[in-house]
């Protein structure tokens, strides 16, 4: 891991969802213990069985969270992007990590030591509320994922994933979505094989619902694509 000390920590903290809106005193206390990391693609933050040292906050880049399967394969369970956090479960349950976390691109992260997390939760109610909100949001997303895997077809899962990447741009005449990882990683996240995922993209493109250019996917008409899941 490569650490740098020249980053504007105050600016980074105040613009991340976990810290946004906290008063200056709270930010001052928290930032004193924040570690700053610039990590190249393919860096492992932790592996199953590793002791949990604290929470990681993604500032830029993407981090893959995965578990190993019985046959030695990998199942991607989450893709953490800017503003998202990693490691809260292991912190608050005081247990080793059960998952692996690895950067998918050159990434910038902040690290808050476990002891500092506990102190911030105890002393700053706003921080505690954001931690609870983040964990609740993640639980809600996992429940939605379980529902999708149980009740929805592969095509419906892919369409829902693409729509979830729009970030409020649905009203534009056409929008573009950049996949945050390789098609193999996205396929694993959606519980599909890479071949099945590629075939679904091809079928959607053949009906002019999307246009595919590597990782960049154009959606000419969001309404028509959304109707594909109806």
CSV table of C-alpha atoms in Angstrom, one decimal:
chain,number,residue,atom,x,y,z
A,1,UNK,CA,0.0,0.0,0.0
A,2,UNK,CA,1.2,3.5,-0.8
A,3,UNK,CA,0.2,6.3,1.5
A,4,UNK,CA,0.3,9.9,0.7
A,5,UNK,CA,0.0,12.8,3.2
A,6,UNK,CA,-0.7,15.7,0.7
A,7,UNK,CA,-4.4,15.0,0.1
A,8,UNK,CA,-6.9,17.6,1.3
A,9,UNK,CA,-8.4,15.4,4.0
A,10,UNK,CA,-10.9,18.0,5.2
A,11,UNK,CA,-12.3,18.5,1.6
A,12,UNK,CA,-12.4,14.7,1.0
A,13,UNK,CA,-14.3,14.0,4.3
A,14,UNK,CA,-16.8,16.8,4.0
A,15,UNK,CA,-17.8,15.6,0.5
A,16,UNK,CA,-18.3,11.9,1.3
A,17,UNK,CA,-21.7,10.6,2.3
A,18,UNK,CA,-20.4,9.1,5.5
A,19,UNK,CA,-19.2,12.5,6.7
A,20,UNK,CA,-21.3,15.1,4.8
A,21,UNK,CA,-23.1,17.5,7.1
A,22,UNK,CA,-21.1,16.7,10.2
A,23,UNK,CA,-20.1,19.8,12.2
A,24,UNK,CA,-16.5,21.0,12.1
A,25,UNK,CA,-15.7,19.7,15.6
A,26,UNK,CA,-16.7,16.2,14.6
A,27,UNK,CA,-14.7,16.3,11.3
A,28,UNK,CA,-11.7,17.7,13.2
A,29,UNK,CA,-11.7,14.7,15.6
A,30,UNK,CA,-12.2,12.1,12.9
A,31,UNK,CA,-9.7,13.4,10.4
A,32,UNK,CA,-6.9,13.2,12.9
A,33,UNK,CA,-6.9,9.5,12.6
A,34,UNK,CA,-7.7,9.0,8.9
A,35,UNK,CA,-5.2,7.2,6.8
A,36,UNK,CA,-4.9,8.1,3.1
A,37,UNK,CA,-4.1,5.5,0.5
A,38,UNK,CA,-3.5,5.5,-3.3
A,39,UNK,CA,-3.5,1.9,-4.4
A,40,UNK,CA,-2.8,0.4,-7.9
A,41,UNK,CA,-5.2,-1.9,-9.6
A,42,UNK,CA,-5.2,-5.5,-8.2
A,43,UNK,CA,-4.3,-4.5,-4.6
A,44,UNK,CA,-5.9,-6.7,-1.9
A,45,UNK,CA,-7.3,-4.7,1.0
A,46,UNK,CA,-8.0,-7.9,2.9
A,47,UNK,CA,-8.7,-11.6,2.5
A,48,UNK,CA,-11.0,-14.0,4.4
A,49,UNK,CA,-9.6,-14.6,7.9
A,50,UNK,CA,-7.7,-11.4,8.0
A,51,UNK,CA,-8.2,-9.3,11.2
A,52,UNK,CA,-10.3,-6.2,10.6
A,53,UNK,CA,-8.3,-3.0,11.1
A,54,UNK,CA,-11.1,-0.6,10.4
A,55,UNK,CA,-13.4,0.9,7.8
A,56,UNK,CA,-12.2,1.7,4.2
A,57,UNK,CA,-14.0,4.6,2.4
A,58,UNK,CA,-13.7,4.7,-1.4
A,59,UNK,CA,-12.8,8.2,-2.7
A,60,UNK,CA,-12.2,7.2,-6.3
A,61,UNK,CA,-11.9,3.9,-8.3
A,62,UNK,CA,-13.8,0.7,-7.6
A,63,UNK,CA,-13.2,-2.2,-5.2
A,64,UNK,CA,-14.5,-5.8,-5.8
A,65,UNK,CA,-15.8,-7.7,-2.8
A,66,UNK,CA,-16.0,-11.4,-3.3
A,67,UNK,CA,-16.2,-14.8,-1.7
A,68,UNK,CA,-14.7,-18.1,-2.8
A,69,UNK,CA,-17.0,-21.0,-3.9
A,70,UNK,CA,-16.6,-24.7,-3.1
A,71,UNK,CA,-15.2,-25.4,-6.6
A,72,UNK,CA,-12.5,-22.8,-6.2
A,73,UNK,CA,-14.3,-20.1,-8.3
A,74,UNK,CA,-15.0,-16.6,-7.2
A,75,UNK,CA,-18.5,-15.0,-6.6
A,76,UNK,CA,-18.6,-11.2,-6.6
A,77,UNK,CA,-21.0,-10.0,-4.0
A,78,UNK,CA,-20.4,-6.2,-4.3
A,79,UNK,CA,-18.7,-3.5,-6.3
A,80,UNK,CA,-17.9,-0.5,-4.1
A,81,UNK,CA,-17.5,2.8,-5.8
A,82,UNK,CA,-16.8,6.4,-4.8
A,83,UNK,CA,-18.5,7.3,-1.5
A,84,UNK,CA,-19.1,3.7,-0.4
A,85,UNK,CA,-17.6,2.0,2.6
A,86,UNK,CA,-16.1,-1.4,3.3
A,87,UNK,CA,-15.5,-3.4,6.5
A,88,UNK,CA,-18.3,-2.2,8.8
A,89,UNK,CA,-19.7,-5.7,9.5
A,90,UNK,CA,-16.3,-7.1,10.6
A,91,UNK,CA,-15.7,-3.9,12.7
A,92,UNK,CA,-19.0,-4.0,14.7
A,93,UNK,CA,-19.1,-7.8,15.0
A,94,UNK,CA,-15.4,-7.8,16.1
A,95,UNK,CA,-14.5,-10.7,13.8
A,96,UNK,CA,-12.1,-11.4,10.9
A,97,UNK,CA,-13.2,-10.6,7.4
A,98,UNK,CA,-15.3,-13.2,5.6
A,99,UNK,CA,-14.8,-11.7,2.2
A,100,UNK,CA,-12.0,-10.5,-0.1
A,101,UNK,CA,-11.7,-6.9,-1.2
A,102,UNK,CA,-9.5,-6.0,-4.2
A,103,UNK,CA,-9.1,-2.8,-6.2
A,104,UNK,CA,-10.4,-3.1,-9.8
A,105,UNK,CA,-8.6,0.1,-10.9
A,106,UNK,CA,-6.1,2.6,-9.5
A,107,UNK,CA,-8.1,3.8,-6.5
A,108,UNK,CA,-7.9,6.3,-3.7
A,109,UNK,CA,-9.2,5.3,-0.3
A,110,UNK,CA,-9.4,6.5,3.3
A,111,UNK,CA,-9.0,4.2,6.2
A,112,UNK,CA,-10.5,4.8,9.7
A,113,UNK,CA,-9.0,2.6,12.4
A,114,UNK,CA,-11.5,0.4,14.3
A,115,UNK,CA,-10.8,2.2,17.6
A,116,UNK,CA,-11.5,5.6,15.9
A,117,UNK,CA,-14.7,4.3,14.4
A,118,UNK,CA,-16.0,3.3,17.9
A,119,UNK,CA,-15.0,6.6,19.3
A,120,UNK,CA,-16.7,8.6,16.5
A,121,UNK,CA,-19.9,6.5,16.9
A,122,UNK,CA,-19.9,7.1,20.7
A,123,UNK,CA,-19.1,10.9,20.5
A,124,UNK,CA,-20.9,12.0,17.4
A,125,UNK,CA,-24.5,10.9,16.9
A,126,UNK,CA,-24.5,12.2,13.3
A,127,UNK,CA,-21.7,9.8,12.4
A,128,UNK,CA,-23.5,6.9,14.1
A,129,UNK,CA,-26.7,7.7,12.2
A,130,UNK,CA,-24.7,7.6,8.9
A,131,UNK,CA,-23.1,4.3,9.7
A,132,UNK,CA,-26.6,2.8,10.5
A,133,UNK,CA,-28.0,4.3,7.4
A,134,UNK,CA,-25.2,2.8,5.3
A,135,UNK,CA,-25.6,-0.6,6.7
A,136,UNK,CA,-29.4,-0.4,6.3
A,137,UNK,CA,-29.0,0.6,2.7
A,138,UNK,CA,-26.7,-2.3,2.1
A,139,UNK,CA,-29.1,-4.8,3.7
A,140,UNK,CA,-31.9,-3.4,1.6
A,141,UNK,CA,-29.8,-3.8,-1.5
A,142,UNK,CA,-28.9,-7.4,-0.6
A,143,UNK,CA,-32.5,-8.2,-0.1
A,144,UNK,CA,-33.3,-6.7,-3.5
A,145,UNK,CA,-30.5,-8.8,-5.0
A,146,UNK,CA,-31.9,-12.0,-3.4
A,147,UNK,CA,-35.3,-11.2,-4.8
A,148,UNK,CA,-33.8,-10.5,-8.2
A,149,UNK,CA,-31.9,-13.8,-8.3
A,150,UNK,CA,-34.9,-15.8,-7.1
A,151,UNK,CA,-37.7,-14.2,-9.2
A,152,UNK,CA,-36.1,-12.5,-12.2
A,153,UNK,CA,-34.6,-13.8,-15.4
A,154,UNK,CA,-31.0,-13.1,-16.5
A,155,UNK,CA,-32.2,-10.4,-19.0
A,156,UNK,CA,-34.3,-8.7,-16.3
A,157,UNK,CA,-31.3,-8.7,-14.0
A,158,UNK,CA,-29.0,-7.1,-16.6
A,159,UNK,CA,-31.6,-4.5,-17.5
A,160,UNK,CA,-32.1,-3.6,-13.9
A,161,UNK,CA,-28.4,-3.3,-13.3
A,162,UNK,CA,-28.0,-1.0,-16.3
A,163,UNK,CA,-30.9,1.2,-15.2
A,164,UNK,CA,-29.4,1.4,-11.7
A,165,UNK,CA,-26.2,2.9,-13.1
A,166,UNK,CA,-28.1,5.9,-14.7
A,167,UNK,CA,-27.7,8.1,-11.6
A,168,UNK,CA,-30.8,10.2,-12.2
A,169,UNK,CA,-30.2,10.8,-15.9
A,170,UNK,CA,-33.3,9.0,-17.2
A,171,UNK,CA,-34.9,12.1,-18.6
A,172,UNK,CA,-32.1,12.7,-21.2
A,173,UNK,CA,-33.0,11.6,-24.8
A,174,UNK,CA,-30.2,8.9,-24.5
A,175,UNK,CA,-27.8,8.1,-21.8
A,176,UNK,CA,-24.5,6.2,-21.5
A,177,UNK,CA,-23.5,3.7,-18.9
A,178,UNK,CA,-19.8,2.8,-18.2
A,179,UNK,CA,-19.5,-0.6,-16.6
A,180,UNK,CA,-17.2,-0.2,-13.5
A,181,UNK,CA,-15.5,-3.6,-14.1
A,182,UNK,CA,-14.9,-6.2,-16.7
A,183,UNK,CA,-17.9,-8.1,-18.1
A,184,UNK,CA,-16.8,-11.2,-16.2
A,185,UNK,CA,-16.9,-9.4,-12.9
A,186,UNK,CA,-20.3,-7.8,-13.6
A,187,UNK,CA,-21.6,-11.2,-14.7
A,188,UNK,CA,-20.5,-12.7,-11.4
A,189,UNK,CA,-22.1,-9.9,-9.5
A,190,UNK,CA,-25.4,-10.7,-11.3
A,191,UNK,CA,-25.0,-14.5,-10.8
A,192,UNK,CA,-24.5,-15.1,-14.5
A,193,UNK,CA,-21.8,-16.7,-16.5
A,194,UNK,CA,-19.7,-14.3,-18.6
A,195,UNK,CA,-21.0,-16.1,-21.8
A,196,UNK,CA,-24.7,-15.6,-20.7
A,197,UNK,CA,-24.1,-12.0,-19.8
A,198,UNK,CA,-22.5,-11.3,-23.2
A,199,UNK,CA,-25.3,-13.1,-24.9
A,200,UNK,CA,-27.9,-10.9,-23.1
A,201,UNK,CA,-26.1,-7.8,-24.1
A,202,UNK,CA,-26.0,-9.0,-27.7
A,203,UNK,CA,-29.7,-9.7,-27.7
A,204,UNK,CA,-30.5,-6.3,-26.3
A,205,UNK,CA,-28.3,-4.7,-28.9
A,206,UNK,CA,-30.0,-6.7,-31.7
A,207,UNK,CA,-33.3,-5.2,-30.7
A,208,UNK,CA,-31.8,-1.7,-30.6
A,209,UNK,CA,-32.4,-1.3,-26.8
A,210,UNK,CA,-28.7,-0.7,-26.2
A,211,UNK,CA,-25.5,-0.1,-28.1
A,212,UNK,CA,-22.3,-1.7,-26.8
A,213,UNK,CA,-18.8,-0.4,-27.2
A,214,UNK,CA,-16.5,-2.2,-24.9
A,215,UNK,CA,-17.5,-1.2,-21.4
A,216,UNK,CA,-19.5,1.8,-22.6
A,217,UNK,CA,-23.2,1.1,-23.2
A,218,UNK,CA,-25.5,3.6,-24.8
A,219,UNK,CA,-29.2,3.4,-24.0
A,220,UNK,CA,-31.1,5.2,-26.8
A,221,UNK,CA,-34.5,5.1,-25.0
A,222,UNK,CA,-34.6,4.5,-21.3
A,223,UNK,CA,-38.4,4.0,-21.3
A,224,UNK,CA,-38.2,1.2,-23.9
A,225,UNK,CA,-35.4,-0.5,-22.0
A,226,UNK,CA,-37.3,-0.3,-18.7
A,227,UNK,CA,-40.3,-1.8,-20.4
A,228,UNK,CA,-38.2,-4.9,-21.1
A,229,UNK,CA,-38.5,-5.8,-17.4
A,230,UNK,CA,-42.2,-5.3,-17.2
